[in-house]
Short mmCIF file of C-alpha atoms in Angstrom, two decimals:
data_model
loop_
_atom_site.label_atom_id
_atom_site.label_comp_id
_atom_site.label_asym_id
_atom_site.label_seq_id
_atom_site.Cartn_x
_atom_site.Cartn_y
_atom_site.Cartn_z
CA UNK A 172 21.07 35.97 12.53
CA UNK A 173 19.94 33.59 9.28
CA UNK A 174 22.38 31.20 10.03
CA UNK A 175 20.95 30.94 13.26
CA UNK A 176 17.68 30.63 12.26
CA UNK A 177 18.43 27.86 9.52
CA UNK A 178 20.49 25.94 12.58
CA UNK A 179 17.60 26.28 14.67
CA UNK A 180 15.16 25.04 12.27
CA UNK A 181 17.25 22.02 11.69
CA UNK A 182 17.43 21.15 15.26
CA UNK A 183 13.63 21.56 15.45
CA UNK A 184 13.13 19.17 12.45
CA UNK A 185 15.75 16.61 14.07
CA UNK A 186 13.96 16.86 17.40
CA UNK A 187 10.55 16.15 16.05
CA UNK A 188 11.89 13.00 13.84
CA UNK A 189 13.63 11.85 16.79
CA UNK A 190 10.99 11.86 19.31
CA UNK A 191 8.57 10.25 16.68
CA UNK A 192 11.29 7.65 15.78
CA UNK A 193 12.00 6.67 19.24
CA UNK A 194 8.11 6.66 20.64
CA UNK A 195 7.50 4.71 17.66
CA UNK A 196 9.97 2.05 17.13
CA UNK A 197 12.56 2.06 20.38
CA UNK A 198 12.25 -1.50 21.73
CA UNK A 199 10.93 -0.61 25.55
CA UNK A 200 8.01 -0.40 27.66
CA UNK A 201 5.76 2.46 27.22
CA UNK A 202 7.21 4.08 30.46
CA UNK A 203 10.75 3.87 29.58
CA UNK A 204 10.19 4.79 25.81
CA UNK A 205 8.61 8.02 26.98
CA UNK A 206 11.15 8.84 29.25
CA UNK A 207 13.85 8.17 26.54
CA UNK A 208 12.06 10.61 24.19
CA UNK A 209 11.39 13.35 26.88
CA UNK A 210 15.42 12.99 27.45
CA UNK A 211 15.87 13.48 23.45
CA UNK A 212 13.73 16.35 23.43
CA UNK A 213 15.36 17.85 26.62
CA UNK A 214 18.88 17.41 24.73
CA UNK A 215 17.45 19.17 21.88
CA UNK A 216 15.87 22.23 23.71
CA UNK A 217 19.39 22.61 25.32
CA UNK A 218 21.07 22.64 21.89
CA UNK A 219 18.65 25.30 20.65
CA UNK A 220 19.29 27.31 23.66
CA UNK A 221 23.22 27.37 23.09
CA UNK A 222 22.17 29.51 20.00
CA UNK A 223 21.11 32.18 22.32
CA UNK A 224 23.49 31.68 25.54
CA UNK A 225 27.10 30.56 24.49
CA UNK A 226 27.47 29.25 28.37
CA UNK A 227 25.37 26.16 27.26
CA UNK A 228 27.83 25.39 24.38
CA UNK A 229 28.51 21.89 25.82
CA UNK A 230 24.84 21.43 25.25
CA UNK A 231 25.90 21.12 21.24
CA UNK A 232 28.15 18.28 22.11
CA UNK A 233 25.56 16.06 24.16
CA UNK A 234 23.28 16.85 21.32
CA UNK A 235 25.55 15.74 18.85
CA UNK A 236 26.21 12.48 20.79
CA UNK A 237 22.92 12.05 21.20
CA UNK A 238 21.88 12.32 17.19
CA UNK A 239 24.92 10.21 16.40
CA UNK A 240 23.77 7.26 18.95
CA UNK A 241 20.00 7.79 17.50
CA UNK A 242 21.30 7.15 13.66
CA UNK A 243 23.40 4.23 14.69
CA UNK A 244 20.56 2.88 16.37
CA UNK A 245 18.03 3.52 13.40
CA UNK A 246 20.19 1.94 10.83
CA UNK A 247 20.34 -1.43 13.03
CA UNK A 248 16.39 -1.55 12.33
CA UNK A 249 16.24 -3.90 9.43
CA UNK A 250 13.06 -5.58 7.66
CA UNK A 251 12.16 -9.04 8.07
CA UNK A 252 10.20 -11.75 6.85
CA UNK A 253 10.21 -13.75 9.91
CA UNK A 254 7.61 -12.38 12.29
CA UNK A 255 4.17 -13.08 14.10
CA UNK A 256 2.17 -11.91 11.10
CA UNK A 257 -1.45 -11.85 10.74
CA UNK A 258 -3.40 -14.61 8.92
CA UNK A 259 -4.00 -12.52 6.09
CA UNK A 260 -0.19 -11.54 5.21
CA UNK A 261 1.14 -14.68 6.92
CA UNK A 262 2.27 -16.38 3.44
CA UNK A 263 4.08 -14.26 0.39
CA UNK A 264 2.63 -14.46 -2.80
CA UNK A 265 5.75 -15.71 -5.49
CA UNK A 266 5.18 -16.56 -9.07
CA UNK A 267 7.23 -18.56 -11.88
CA UNK A 268 7.32 -17.74 -15.45
CA UNK A 269 7.50 -20.19 -18.08
CA UNK A 270 7.06 -18.61 -21.55
CA UNK A 271 3.41 -17.39 -21.45
CA UNK A 272 2.72 -19.30 -18.81
CA UNK A 273 2.74 -17.80 -15.21
CA UNK A 274 2.39 -19.52 -11.86
CA UNK A 275 1.20 -17.98 -8.86
CA UNK A 276 1.95 -19.42 -5.38
CA UNK A 277 0.11 -18.07 -2.30
CA UNK A 278 -2.92 -16.51 -4.06
CA UNK A 279 -5.21 -15.72 -1.24
CA UNK A 280 -8.73 -16.58 -1.28
CA UNK A 281 -10.24 -16.35 2.20
CA UNK A 282 -13.78 -16.93 2.75
CA UNK A 283 -14.61 -13.74 5.18
CA UNK A 284 -17.84 -13.48 7.48
CA UNK A 285 -16.48 -10.87 9.72
CA UNK A 286 -13.05 -9.06 10.33
CA UNK A 287 -12.12 -12.18 12.61
CA UNK A 288 -14.11 -15.05 11.35
CA UNK A 289 -12.79 -16.41 8.25
CA UNK A 290 -11.79 -19.71 6.68
CA UNK A 291 -8.03 -19.00 5.32
CA UNK A 292 -7.40 -20.69 1.25
CA UNK A 293 -4.05 -20.04 -0.09
CA UNK A 294 -3.85 -21.45 -3.76
CA UNK A 295 -1.94 -22.14 -6.58
CA UNK A 296 -3.19 -20.67 -9.75
CA UNK A 297 -2.08 -20.45 -13.62
CA UNK A 298 -2.59 -18.09 -15.83
CA UNK A 299 -1.57 -17.66 -19.73
CA UNK A 300 -0.31 -14.16 -20.50
CA UNK A 301 -1.91 -14.44 -24.23
CA UNK A 302 -5.12 -14.69 -22.44
CA UNK A 303 -5.25 -11.45 -20.31
CA UNK A 304 -7.61 -8.99 -21.67
CA UNK A 305 -8.49 -6.39 -19.16
CA UNK A 306 -6.80 -4.32 -16.61
CA UNK A 307 -9.15 -2.68 -13.78
CA UNK A 308 -7.97 -0.14 -10.53
CA UNK A 309 -10.19 -0.58 -7.43
CA UNK A 310 -10.14 2.01 -5.03
CA UNK A 311 -11.18 1.57 -1.40
CA UNK A 312 -12.17 4.56 0.59
CA UNK A 313 -12.58 3.99 4.76
CA UNK A 314 -12.97 7.71 6.15
CA UNK A 315 -10.99 10.52 4.07
CA UNK A 316 -11.85 11.58 0.57
CA UNK A 317 -8.02 11.67 -0.03
CA UNK A 318 -7.08 8.33 1.11
CA UNK A 319 -7.74 5.13 -0.31
CA UNK A 320 -6.35 1.97 -1.05
CA UNK A 321 -5.40 0.93 -4.60
CA UNK A 322 -5.78 -2.39 -5.76
CA UNK A 323 -5.16 -3.50 -9.69
CA UNK A 324 -7.12 -6.64 -10.87
CA UNK A 325 -6.36 -8.32 -14.18
CA UNK A 326 -8.96 -10.17 -16.19
CA UNK A 327 -8.18 -13.47 -18.10
CA UNK A 328 -11.88 -14.14 -19.27
CA UNK A 329 -14.72 -15.81 -17.97
CA UNK A 330 -14.93 -13.63 -15.19
CA UNK A 331 -11.42 -15.04 -14.06
CA UNK A 332 -9.47 -12.23 -12.09
CA UNK A 333 -6.42 -11.62 -9.92
CA UNK A 334 -5.89 -8.84 -7.74
CA UNK A 335 -2.60 -7.51 -6.62
CA UNK A 336 -2.54 -5.44 -3.47
CA UNK A 337 0.43 -3.43 -1.89
CA UNK A 338 0.10 -3.70 1.64
CA UNK A 339 1.49 -3.26 5.01
CA UNK A 340 2.45 -6.87 6.43
CA UNK A 341 1.04 -6.37 9.79
CA UNK A 342 2.60 -8.41 12.85
CA UNK A 343 -0.09 -9.51 15.29
CA UNK A 344 -0.86 -6.82 17.77
CA UNK A 345 -0.38 -4.05 14.98
CA UNK A 346 -2.76 -1.07 14.40
CA UNK A 347 -2.46 0.70 11.19
CA UNK A 348 -0.62 3.94 11.75
CA UNK A 349 -0.02 6.66 8.71
CA UNK A 350 2.66 8.09 10.96
CA UNK A 351 3.70 4.73 11.96
CA UNK A 352 4.26 4.12 8.17
CA UNK A 353 7.16 6.79 8.39
CA UNK A 354 9.32 4.77 11.18
CA UNK A 355 9.69 1.41 9.97
CA UNK A 356 6.57 0.06 12.05
CA UNK A 357 5.69 -2.33 9.00
CA UNK A 358 6.84 -4.38 6.12
CA UNK A 359 6.02 -4.27 2.58
CA UNK A 360 3.83 -7.17 1.06
CA UNK A 361 2.42 -7.74 -2.16
CA UNK A 362 -0.48 -10.11 -2.03
CA UNK A 363 -2.56 -11.76 -5.03
CA UNK A 364 -5.77 -12.49 -4.36
CA UNK A 365 -9.42 -13.18 -6.02
CA UNK A 366 -11.66 -10.60 -6.31
CA UNK A 367 -14.29 -12.24 -3.88
CA UNK A 368 -11.54 -11.80 -1.02
CA UNK A 369 -9.66 -8.54 -1.28
CA UNK A 370 -12.54 -6.88 -3.01
CA UNK A 371 -15.41 -8.22 -0.96
CA UNK A 372 -13.84 -8.01 2.33
CA UNK A 373 -13.48 -4.43 2.24
CA UNK A 374 -16.92 -3.40 1.18
CA UNK A 375 -19.22 -6.40 2.75
CA UNK A 376 -16.99 -6.63 6.11
CA UNK A 377 -15.29 -3.92 6.84
CA UNK A 378 -17.33 -1.35 5.51
CA UNK A 379 -15.31 0.57 2.98
CA UNK A 380 -16.32 2.21 -0.13
CA UNK A 381 -15.50 0.70 -3.33
CA UNK A 382 -14.78 2.20 -7.00
CA UNK A 383 -13.92 0.67 -9.97
CA UNK A 384 -12.11 1.85 -13.14
CA UNK A 385 -11.39 0.13 -16.50
CA UNK A 386 -7.85 1.18 -17.67
CA UNK A 387 -7.53 1.09 -21.21
CA UNK A 388 -3.95 0.45 -22.34
CA UNK A 389 -2.33 -1.90 -24.94
CA UNK A 390 -2.12 -5.67 -23.97
CA UNK A 391 1.62 -5.49 -24.47
CA UNK A 392 1.84 -3.11 -21.76
CA UNK A 393 -0.96 -4.64 -19.41
CA UNK A 394 1.35 -7.92 -19.78
CA UNK A 395 4.64 -5.98 -18.56
CA UNK A 396 2.52 -4.93 -15.60
CA UNK A 397 1.51 -7.93 -14.45
CA UNK A 398 5.12 -9.42 -14.86
CA UNK A 399 6.09 -6.28 -12.78
CA UNK A 400 3.87 -7.13 -10.05
CA UNK A 401 4.97 -10.78 -9.90
CA UNK A 402 8.88 -9.43 -10.06
CA UNK A 403 8.07 -7.35 -7.04
CA UNK A 404 6.34 -10.12 -4.86
CA UNK A 405 9.57 -12.44 -5.95
CA UNK A 406 11.66 -9.64 -4.65
CA UNK A 407 10.22 -9.30 -1.30
CA UNK A 408 10.19 -12.87 -0.43
CA UNK A 409 13.78 -12.77 -0.81
CA UNK A 410 14.78 -9.13 0.09
CA UNK A 411 11.93 -7.61 2.76
CA UNK A 412 11.78 -3.99 2.67
CA UNK A 413 9.88 -1.67 5.10
CA UNK A 414 6.57 0.03 3.97
CA UNK A 415 6.91 4.12 3.66
CA UNK A 416 3.74 5.99 3.65
CA UNK A 417 5.30 8.41 1.19
CA UNK A 418 7.84 6.31 -0.93
CA UNK A 419 6.66 2.74 -0.58
CA UNK A 420 3.01 2.68 -0.54
CA UNK A 421 0.00 1.04 -2.55
CA UNK A 422 0.36 4.04 -5.16
CA UNK A 423 3.51 4.98 -5.51
CA UNK A 424 4.43 1.19 -5.97
CA UNK A 425 1.82 0.81 -9.07
CA UNK A 426 3.46 4.08 -10.38
CA UNK A 427 6.98 2.99 -10.03
CA UNK A 428 5.90 -0.27 -12.23
CA UNK A 429 3.77 1.56 -14.59
CA UNK A 430 6.61 3.56 -15.31
CA UNK A 431 8.72 1.28 -16.25
CA UNK A 432 6.29 0.31 -19.11
CA UNK A 433 5.22 3.57 -19.85
CA UNK A 434 8.35 6.00 -19.89
CA UNK A 435 8.31 9.38 -19.01
CA UNK A 436 5.36 9.15 -16.86
CA UNK A 437 4.55 12.75 -15.36
CA UNK A 438 4.75 12.83 -11.46
CA UNK A 439 1.85 13.98 -9.97
CA UNK A 440 0.65 15.18 -6.33
CA UNK A 441 -2.25 12.74 -6.82
CA UNK A 442 0.27 9.59 -6.68
CA UNK A 443 0.68 10.39 -3.15
CA UNK A 444 -3.07 11.35 -2.18
CA UNK A 445 -4.44 7.97 -3.49
CA UNK A 446 -8.22 9.41 -3.15
CA UNK A 447 -7.67 11.24 -6.22
CA UNK A 448 -6.05 8.75 -8.34
CA UNK A 449 -9.28 8.60 -10.80
CA UNK A 450 -8.69 12.36 -11.80
CA UNK A 451 -5.16 11.82 -12.57
CA UNK A 452 -6.25 8.47 -14.75
CA UNK A 453 -8.69 10.75 -16.68
CA UNK A 454 -6.19 13.37 -17.58
CA UNK A 455 -3.95 10.37 -18.56
CA UNK A 456 -6.86 9.68 -21.15
CA UNK A 457 -6.81 6.10 -19.79
CA UNK A 458 -10.40 6.20 -19.02
CA UNK A 459 -13.28 5.46 -21.65
CA UNK A 460 -16.87 5.51 -21.71
CA UNK A 461 -18.08 8.67 -19.73
CA UNK A 462 -17.90 12.13 -20.21
CA UNK A 463 -16.66 13.46 -17.32
CA UNK A 464 -14.72 12.40 -14.21
CA UNK A 465 -17.97 13.05 -11.81
CA UNK A 466 -19.90 10.34 -14.22
CA UNK A 467 -16.71 7.74 -13.84
CA UNK A 468 -16.66 8.26 -10.06
CA UNK A 469 -20.81 7.72 -10.07
CA UNK A 470 -20.78 4.70 -11.85
CA UNK A 471 -17.71 3.25 -10.86
CA UNK A 472 -19.31 3.04 -7.32
CA UNK A 473 -19.66 -0.61 -6.58
CA UNK A 474 -20.32 -0.69 -3.00
CA UNK A 475 -24.02 -1.32 -3.15
CA UNK A 476 -23.72 -3.76 -6.07
CA UNK A 477 -21.00 -5.80 -4.18
CA UNK A 478 -23.34 -5.51 -0.92
CA UNK A 479 -26.49 -7.03 -2.89
CA UNK A 480 -24.25 -9.81 -5.00
CA UNK A 481 -25.89 -13.04 -3.84
CA UNK A 482 -22.93 -15.41 -4.14
CA UNK A 483 -19.24 -15.17 -4.75
CA UNK A 484 -19.67 -16.86 -7.97
CA UNK A 485 -21.23 -13.80 -9.75
CA UNK A 486 -19.31 -11.25 -7.38
CA UNK A 487 -16.93 -9.79 -10.25
CA UNK A 488 -19.57 -9.53 -12.68
CA UNK A 489 -21.99 -8.01 -10.48
CA UNK A 490 -19.56 -4.94 -9.40
CA UNK A 491 -18.93 -4.34 -13.13
CA UNK A 492 -22.27 -3.62 -13.97
CA UNK A 493 -22.58 -0.26 -15.33
CA UNK A 494 -18.99 0.39 -15.09
CA UNK A 495 -18.02 2.89 -18.01
CA UNK A 496 -15.93 1.22 -20.49
CA UNK A 497 -16.68 -2.43 -19.35
CA UNK A 498 -19.34 -4.45 -21.53
CA UNK A 499 -21.12 -7.11 -19.30
CA UNK A 500 -23.52 -8.17 -21.53
#
């Protein structure tokens, strides 16, 4: 009885995964995709029925063939850098390191007016690692407190910041789906940009809610983290990879890179529910300047300051006013 129950659970989970995989990724029209998904579910139900009725035993063989065919197709899905991308991820950031000098190509610096009205600018910028002064984590929320997009901003003095963002690389016509992120629907992208682009577009154009946290870490660790981003961007340029909602997203990639720098960094569920990343950072004692996490959140919220910022030239300074741990005098 216990064995039959376990087999039934495996069949149910396989049926659910296969149905979503076919519906999300099968390269057919919606009608044919729906018919194929229904046929898959019917085969799964028949296999489940065979647990109770031995006369249905042939359904096991049919289901086994269907599973093998599905897995065979699934493993043919390969990530690519050659697709019809939306403009903001049309190019890939990559970098060259020469001693302490880093040259970044394809740094995004778009002038955003609306979601669809913008002037694209892709730039080459140079940074000296010995001038790196600060690391900030920005979190952008759009509708749920548990989910936020995490970006890391590196400061090089004189309000010179470069932001690294791990994002889905969407194709023309794609809509973001967290479920789709489990099923090879998007490629992974590491984009370097200015704060006037990637932070401002989220608060001032997309209507998201932004928070900023100064991370206090040794400068050699900060430089290593910066180089880890450059290395990840270079790797993706040569070896594309699929985005995954749990294992390859904006927060997990940050954690994987940071763990290379701080061995033994503890695993925590807040690395997956990125909206609670501030509490994780607070527990790691890398935040300074406030008494509790509520104060960090309240003072770190820069949404209103971003929307009131009169010009992109002062944007980075404006959003940091009052943020704990940052002296903007």
